[in-house]
Amino acid sequence: MDHRTAFITGASSGIGRELARRLAREGIEVAISARREDELRALASEIAAEGGRARVYPLDVANPEATTETLHRADRDMGGIDLVIANAGVSNHRWSGKLTYQDCAGIIDVNVRGAVATLTALIPAMVERQRGHLVGMSSLAQYRGLPSSAAYSASKAFLSHFLEAVRVDLDSTQVTVTDIRPGFVRTPMTADSTLAMPFLVDLDDAVTEITAGIRARAAVVAFPWQLASLMRAGTLMPARVYDGAVRRIRKKKR
């Protein structure tokens, strides 16, 4: 990759952690960020042992002001950040008949407000420097509202539309925007899930897809292709047909 530096949120585990290790192996100095400082320190030590360079920035992206300030500080510390990856994300599963605002609040704070704060913090600086790459970790869940996932599906739909609009706006600049849309990936977030997870992807394979997309500066990276194709096809279904299909799937699960 031609990136010199990268800032990654949600780097203490799962996709973010493996992404940081992979980018560091490619010679990129990584700023790793998450709430769990001990996990970040351990990761930084692993990266250093492998010959890479990592800086630790403890952060809860649910605080947008702290997020903006932290990215500005890292940008100064590292002589300019070339690649920003808004990876931090949370999910829960709640039947909408019992849904409350509190069930949705944490998802909105992290997946929407946190992602936007992360992605917008350095846009003016990147445009001025005429270089930069913004990456958002969306999901195949953004294509349609999924059962028991109202807040999560909506948060990812917001992120994908946000990234698309920013990409269109920045088309005349040297700033690239990439929307990553994974399906189900074998991570700590999915380890305890009781939901069906068709076409489950191993973490290492998922990170290979993601880094290839970043390297190619792709607009959208959606995988695995089988599930991505089904979800895209689902967007063409009228509401009545989609509702009936989801209802049959839920009956089969019972």
Short mmCIF file of C-alpha atoms in Angstrom, two decimals:
data_model
loop_
_atom_site.label_atom_id
_atom_site.label_comp_id
_atom_site.label_asym_id
_atom_site.label_seq_id
_atom_site.Cartn_x
_atom_site.Cartn_y
_atom_site.Cartn_z
CA MET A 1 0.00 0.00 0.00
CA ASP A 2 1.07 3.60 -0.49
CA HIS A 3 -0.29 4.66 2.89
CA ARG A 4 2.33 5.68 5.46
CA THR A 5 0.07 5.97 8.49
CA ALA A 6 -3.35 4.66 9.59
CA PHE A 7 -5.78 5.27 12.45
CA ILE A 8 -8.05 2.33 13.35
CA THR A 9 -10.92 2.40 15.83
CA GLY A 10 -12.18 -0.76 17.53
CA ALA A 11 -8.66 -2.18 17.31
CA SER A 12 -8.66 -4.15 20.57
CA SER A 13 -10.28 -7.26 19.08
CA GLY A 14 -11.80 -8.90 16.02
CA ILE A 15 -11.47 -7.30 12.60
CA GLY A 16 -9.86 -4.11 13.91
CA ARG A 17 -7.13 -5.98 15.75
CA GLU A 18 -6.22 -8.19 12.82
CA LEU A 19 -6.38 -5.23 10.41
CA ALA A 20 -3.87 -3.34 12.57
CA ARG A 21 -1.47 -6.29 12.56
CA ARG A 22 -1.84 -6.79 8.81
CA LEU A 23 -1.28 -3.12 7.96
CA ALA A 24 1.71 -2.90 10.29
CA ARG A 25 3.28 -5.89 8.54
CA GLU A 26 3.00 -3.93 5.30
CA GLY A 27 5.09 -1.12 6.77
CA ILE A 28 2.28 1.23 7.79
CA GLU A 29 2.59 2.96 11.15
CA VAL A 30 -0.74 2.30 12.88
CA ALA A 31 -2.56 4.30 15.53
CA ILE A 32 -4.70 1.77 17.37
CA SER A 33 -7.75 2.94 19.28
CA ALA A 34 -10.42 1.36 21.50
CA ARG A 35 -11.76 1.59 25.04
CA ARG A 36 -9.63 -1.25 26.46
CA GLU A 37 -6.17 0.22 26.91
CA ASP A 38 -4.62 -3.03 28.22
CA GLU A 39 -5.65 -4.85 25.05
CA LEU A 40 -4.22 -2.05 22.93
CA ARG A 41 -0.91 -2.14 24.79
CA ALA A 42 -0.69 -5.89 24.28
CA LEU A 43 -1.41 -5.48 20.57
CA ALA A 44 1.20 -2.72 20.24
CA SER A 45 3.77 -5.05 21.81
CA GLU A 46 2.87 -7.81 19.34
CA ILE A 47 3.20 -5.42 16.43
CA ALA A 48 6.57 -4.20 17.68
CA ALA A 49 7.77 -7.80 18.10
CA GLU A 50 6.89 -8.38 14.44
CA GLY A 51 8.92 -5.35 13.38
CA GLY A 52 6.00 -2.94 13.01
CA ARG A 53 5.17 0.41 14.58
CA ALA A 54 2.05 1.15 16.62
CA ARG A 55 0.84 4.05 18.75
CA VAL A 56 -1.88 3.60 21.36
CA TYR A 57 -4.83 6.03 21.66
CA PRO A 58 -7.43 4.86 24.21
CA LEU A 59 -10.82 6.18 23.11
CA ASP A 60 -14.55 5.62 23.38
CA VAL A 61 -15.95 6.74 20.03
CA ALA A 62 -19.36 7.20 21.65
CA ASN A 63 -17.88 10.55 22.74
CA PRO A 64 -17.68 12.46 19.44
CA GLU A 65 -15.78 15.44 20.86
CA ALA A 66 -13.08 13.17 22.32
CA THR A 67 -12.98 11.26 19.03
CA THR A 68 -12.35 14.39 16.99
CA GLU A 69 -9.70 15.63 19.42
CA THR A 70 -7.93 12.26 19.49
CA LEU A 71 -7.71 12.03 15.71
CA HIS A 72 -6.39 15.59 15.53
CA ARG A 73 -3.74 14.72 18.13
CA ALA A 74 -2.74 11.54 16.31
CA ASP A 75 -2.56 13.48 13.04
CA ARG A 76 -0.08 15.88 14.65
CA ASP A 77 1.87 13.10 16.36
CA MET A 78 2.29 11.08 13.18
CA GLY A 79 2.95 13.86 10.70
CA GLY A 80 -0.39 13.36 8.98
CA ILE A 81 -2.66 10.32 8.86
CA ASP A 82 -3.21 8.87 5.40
CA LEU A 83 -5.80 6.19 6.21
CA VAL A 84 -8.70 6.40 8.69
CA ILE A 85 -10.65 3.21 9.37
CA ALA A 86 -13.91 3.67 11.32
CA ASN A 87 -14.15 0.07 12.47
CA ALA A 88 -15.63 0.34 15.98
CA GLY A 89 -19.13 -1.07 16.13
CA VAL A 90 -21.64 -2.72 18.43
CA SER A 91 -24.79 -4.76 17.92
CA ASN A 92 -27.60 -6.39 19.84
CA HIS A 93 -30.66 -8.44 18.95
CA ARG A 94 -34.07 -7.38 20.21
CA TRP A 95 -37.54 -8.23 18.96
CA SER A 96 -39.18 -4.92 18.06
CA GLY A 97 -42.24 -5.73 20.14
CA LYS A 98 -40.09 -5.14 23.22
CA LEU A 99 -37.75 -2.53 21.74
CA THR A 100 -36.92 0.55 23.83
CA TYR A 101 -34.83 3.62 23.15
CA GLN A 102 -32.16 2.30 25.49
CA ASP A 103 -31.85 -0.81 23.31
CA CYS A 104 -30.98 1.48 20.42
CA ALA A 105 -28.97 4.24 22.13
CA GLY A 106 -25.63 2.45 22.37
CA ILE A 107 -25.77 1.37 18.74
CA ILE A 108 -26.56 4.89 17.59
CA ASP A 109 -23.80 6.38 19.76
CA VAL A 110 -21.09 4.06 18.42
CA ASN A 111 -22.19 3.01 14.93
CA VAL A 112 -23.56 6.39 13.84
CA ARG A 113 -22.24 9.26 15.94
CA GLY A 114 -18.89 7.59 16.60
CA ALA A 115 -18.36 6.58 12.99
CA VAL A 116 -19.22 10.05 11.69
CA ALA A 117 -16.92 11.73 14.21
CA THR A 118 -14.11 9.38 13.19
CA LEU A 119 -14.57 9.85 9.47
CA THR A 120 -15.04 13.63 9.44
CA ALA A 121 -12.26 14.57 11.87
CA LEU A 122 -9.53 14.80 9.24
CA ILE A 123 -11.44 15.47 6.01
CA PRO A 124 -10.42 19.17 5.77
CA ALA A 125 -6.77 18.29 6.43
CA MET A 126 -6.83 15.47 3.87
CA VAL A 127 -8.39 17.69 1.22
CA GLU A 128 -5.79 20.38 1.89
CA ARG A 129 -2.92 17.85 1.75
CA GLN A 130 -4.41 16.30 -1.39
CA ARG A 131 -4.12 12.79 -0.01
CA GLY A 132 -6.14 10.54 2.25
CA HIS A 133 -8.34 7.50 2.46
CA LEU A 134 -11.50 7.10 4.54
CA VAL A 135 -12.81 3.60 5.26
CA GLY A 136 -16.05 2.78 7.06
CA MET A 137 -16.97 -0.67 8.37
CA SER A 138 -20.60 -1.10 7.37
CA SER A 139 -22.32 -4.47 6.90
CA LEU A 140 -24.44 -6.50 4.49
CA ALA A 141 -27.18 -5.79 7.05
CA GLN A 142 -27.46 -2.33 5.52
CA TYR A 143 -29.34 -3.64 2.46
CA ARG A 144 -32.64 -4.48 4.27
CA GLY A 145 -34.05 -4.30 7.77
CA LEU A 146 -33.30 -7.64 9.41
CA PRO A 147 -35.39 -9.34 12.11
CA SER A 148 -34.47 -8.40 15.70
CA SER A 149 -31.87 -5.98 14.32
CA ALA A 150 -33.77 -2.74 13.74
CA ALA A 151 -31.18 -0.40 15.24
CA TYR A 152 -28.17 -2.28 13.87
CA SER A 153 -29.51 -2.54 10.30
CA ALA A 154 -30.47 1.12 10.34
CA SER A 155 -27.10 2.22 11.70
CA LYS A 156 -25.28 0.41 8.92
CA ALA A 157 -27.66 1.74 6.27
CA PHE A 158 -26.90 5.23 7.55
CA LEU A 159 -23.16 4.60 7.39
CA SER A 160 -23.24 3.22 3.84
CA HIS A 161 -25.32 6.15 2.58
CA PHE A 162 -23.09 8.60 4.44
CA LEU A 163 -19.96 7.09 2.88
CA GLU A 164 -21.51 7.16 -0.57
CA ALA A 165 -22.45 10.83 -0.32
CA VAL A 166 -18.99 11.75 0.99
CA ARG A 167 -17.38 9.75 -1.83
CA VAL A 168 -19.42 11.62 -4.43
CA ASP A 169 -18.62 14.99 -2.85
CA LEU A 170 -14.88 14.25 -2.69
CA ASP A 171 -14.67 12.89 -6.23
CA SER A 172 -12.80 16.00 -7.39
CA THR A 173 -10.22 15.70 -4.61
CA GLN A 174 -7.44 13.20 -3.92
CA VAL A 175 -9.36 11.70 -0.96
CA THR A 176 -10.65 8.14 -1.47
CA VAL A 177 -13.69 6.68 0.32
CA THR A 178 -14.29 2.94 0.78
CA ASP A 179 -17.40 1.27 2.20
CA ILE A 180 -16.68 -2.19 3.66
CA ARG A 181 -19.74 -4.45 3.91
CA PRO A 182 -18.90 -7.78 5.55
CA GLY A 183 -21.35 -10.57 6.14
CA PHE A 184 -20.92 -12.84 9.15
CA VAL A 185 -17.30 -13.01 10.32
CA ARG A 186 -15.94 -15.34 12.98
CA THR A 187 -15.03 -12.81 15.72
CA PRO A 188 -15.72 -12.36 19.46
CA MET A 189 -18.83 -10.35 18.46
CA THR A 190 -20.38 -13.38 16.72
CA ALA A 191 -18.99 -16.08 19.01
CA ASP A 192 -22.04 -16.19 21.29
CA SER A 193 -24.68 -15.46 18.67
CA THR A 194 -27.68 -17.79 18.55
CA LEU A 195 -28.72 -16.53 15.12
CA ALA A 196 -28.16 -18.45 11.91
CA MET A 197 -24.98 -17.18 10.21
CA PRO A 198 -24.93 -18.37 6.60
CA PHE A 199 -21.62 -18.25 4.72
CA LEU A 200 -19.65 -17.50 7.90
CA VAL A 201 -16.19 -16.14 6.99
CA ASP A 202 -13.01 -16.81 8.97
CA LEU A 203 -11.38 -13.68 10.38
CA ASP A 204 -8.16 -14.08 8.39
CA ASP A 205 -10.09 -14.41 5.11
CA ALA A 206 -12.23 -11.39 5.95
CA VAL A 207 -9.18 -9.21 6.62
CA THR A 208 -7.64 -10.37 3.35
CA GLU A 209 -10.79 -9.17 1.52
CA ILE A 210 -10.74 -5.86 3.38
CA THR A 211 -7.06 -5.09 2.84
CA ALA A 212 -7.35 -5.98 -0.84
CA GLY A 213 -10.24 -3.53 -1.17
CA ILE A 214 -8.32 -0.80 0.64
CA ARG A 215 -5.25 -1.43 -1.52
CA ALA A 216 -7.39 -1.19 -4.67
CA ARG A 217 -9.12 1.94 -3.29
CA ALA A 218 -12.45 0.29 -4.11
CA ALA A 219 -15.66 2.22 -3.56
CA VAL A 220 -17.48 -0.79 -2.05
CA VAL A 221 -16.18 -4.10 -0.72
CA ALA A 222 -19.05 -6.55 -0.03
CA PHE A 223 -18.38 -10.16 0.94
CA PRO A 224 -18.81 -13.09 0.95
CA TRP A 225 -20.07 -12.88 -2.61
CA GLN A 226 -22.81 -15.48 -2.08
CA LEU A 227 -24.50 -13.59 0.76
CA ALA A 228 -23.77 -10.20 -0.82
CA SER A 229 -25.56 -11.32 -3.98
CA LEU A 230 -28.60 -12.50 -2.00
CA MET A 231 -28.77 -9.27 0.00
CA ARG A 232 -28.49 -7.12 -3.12
CA ALA A 233 -31.26 -9.14 -4.75
CA GLY A 234 -33.35 -8.58 -1.66
CA THR A 235 -33.36 -4.83 -2.30
CA LEU A 236 -35.44 -5.49 -5.43
CA MET A 237 -38.20 -7.26 -3.51
CA PRO A 238 -41.40 -5.30 -2.81
CA ALA A 239 -42.09 -4.96 0.92
CA ARG A 240 -44.88 -7.58 0.83
CA VAL A 241 -42.62 -10.17 -0.82
CA TYR A 242 -39.68 -9.41 1.47
CA ASP A 243 -41.84 -9.61 4.60
CA GLY A 244 -43.21 -12.98 3.49
CA ALA A 245 -39.72 -14.35 2.76
CA VAL A 246 -38.41 -13.28 6.17
CA ARG A 247 -41.50 -14.75 7.85
CA ARG A 248 -40.84 -18.15 6.25
CA ILE A 249 -37.19 -18.07 7.29
CA ARG A 250 -38.18 -17.37 10.90
CA LYS A 251 -40.65 -20.25 10.87
CA LYS A 252 -37.94 -22.62 9.58
CA LYS A 253 -35.66 -21.59 12.46
CA ARG A 254 -38.31 -22.58 14.98
#
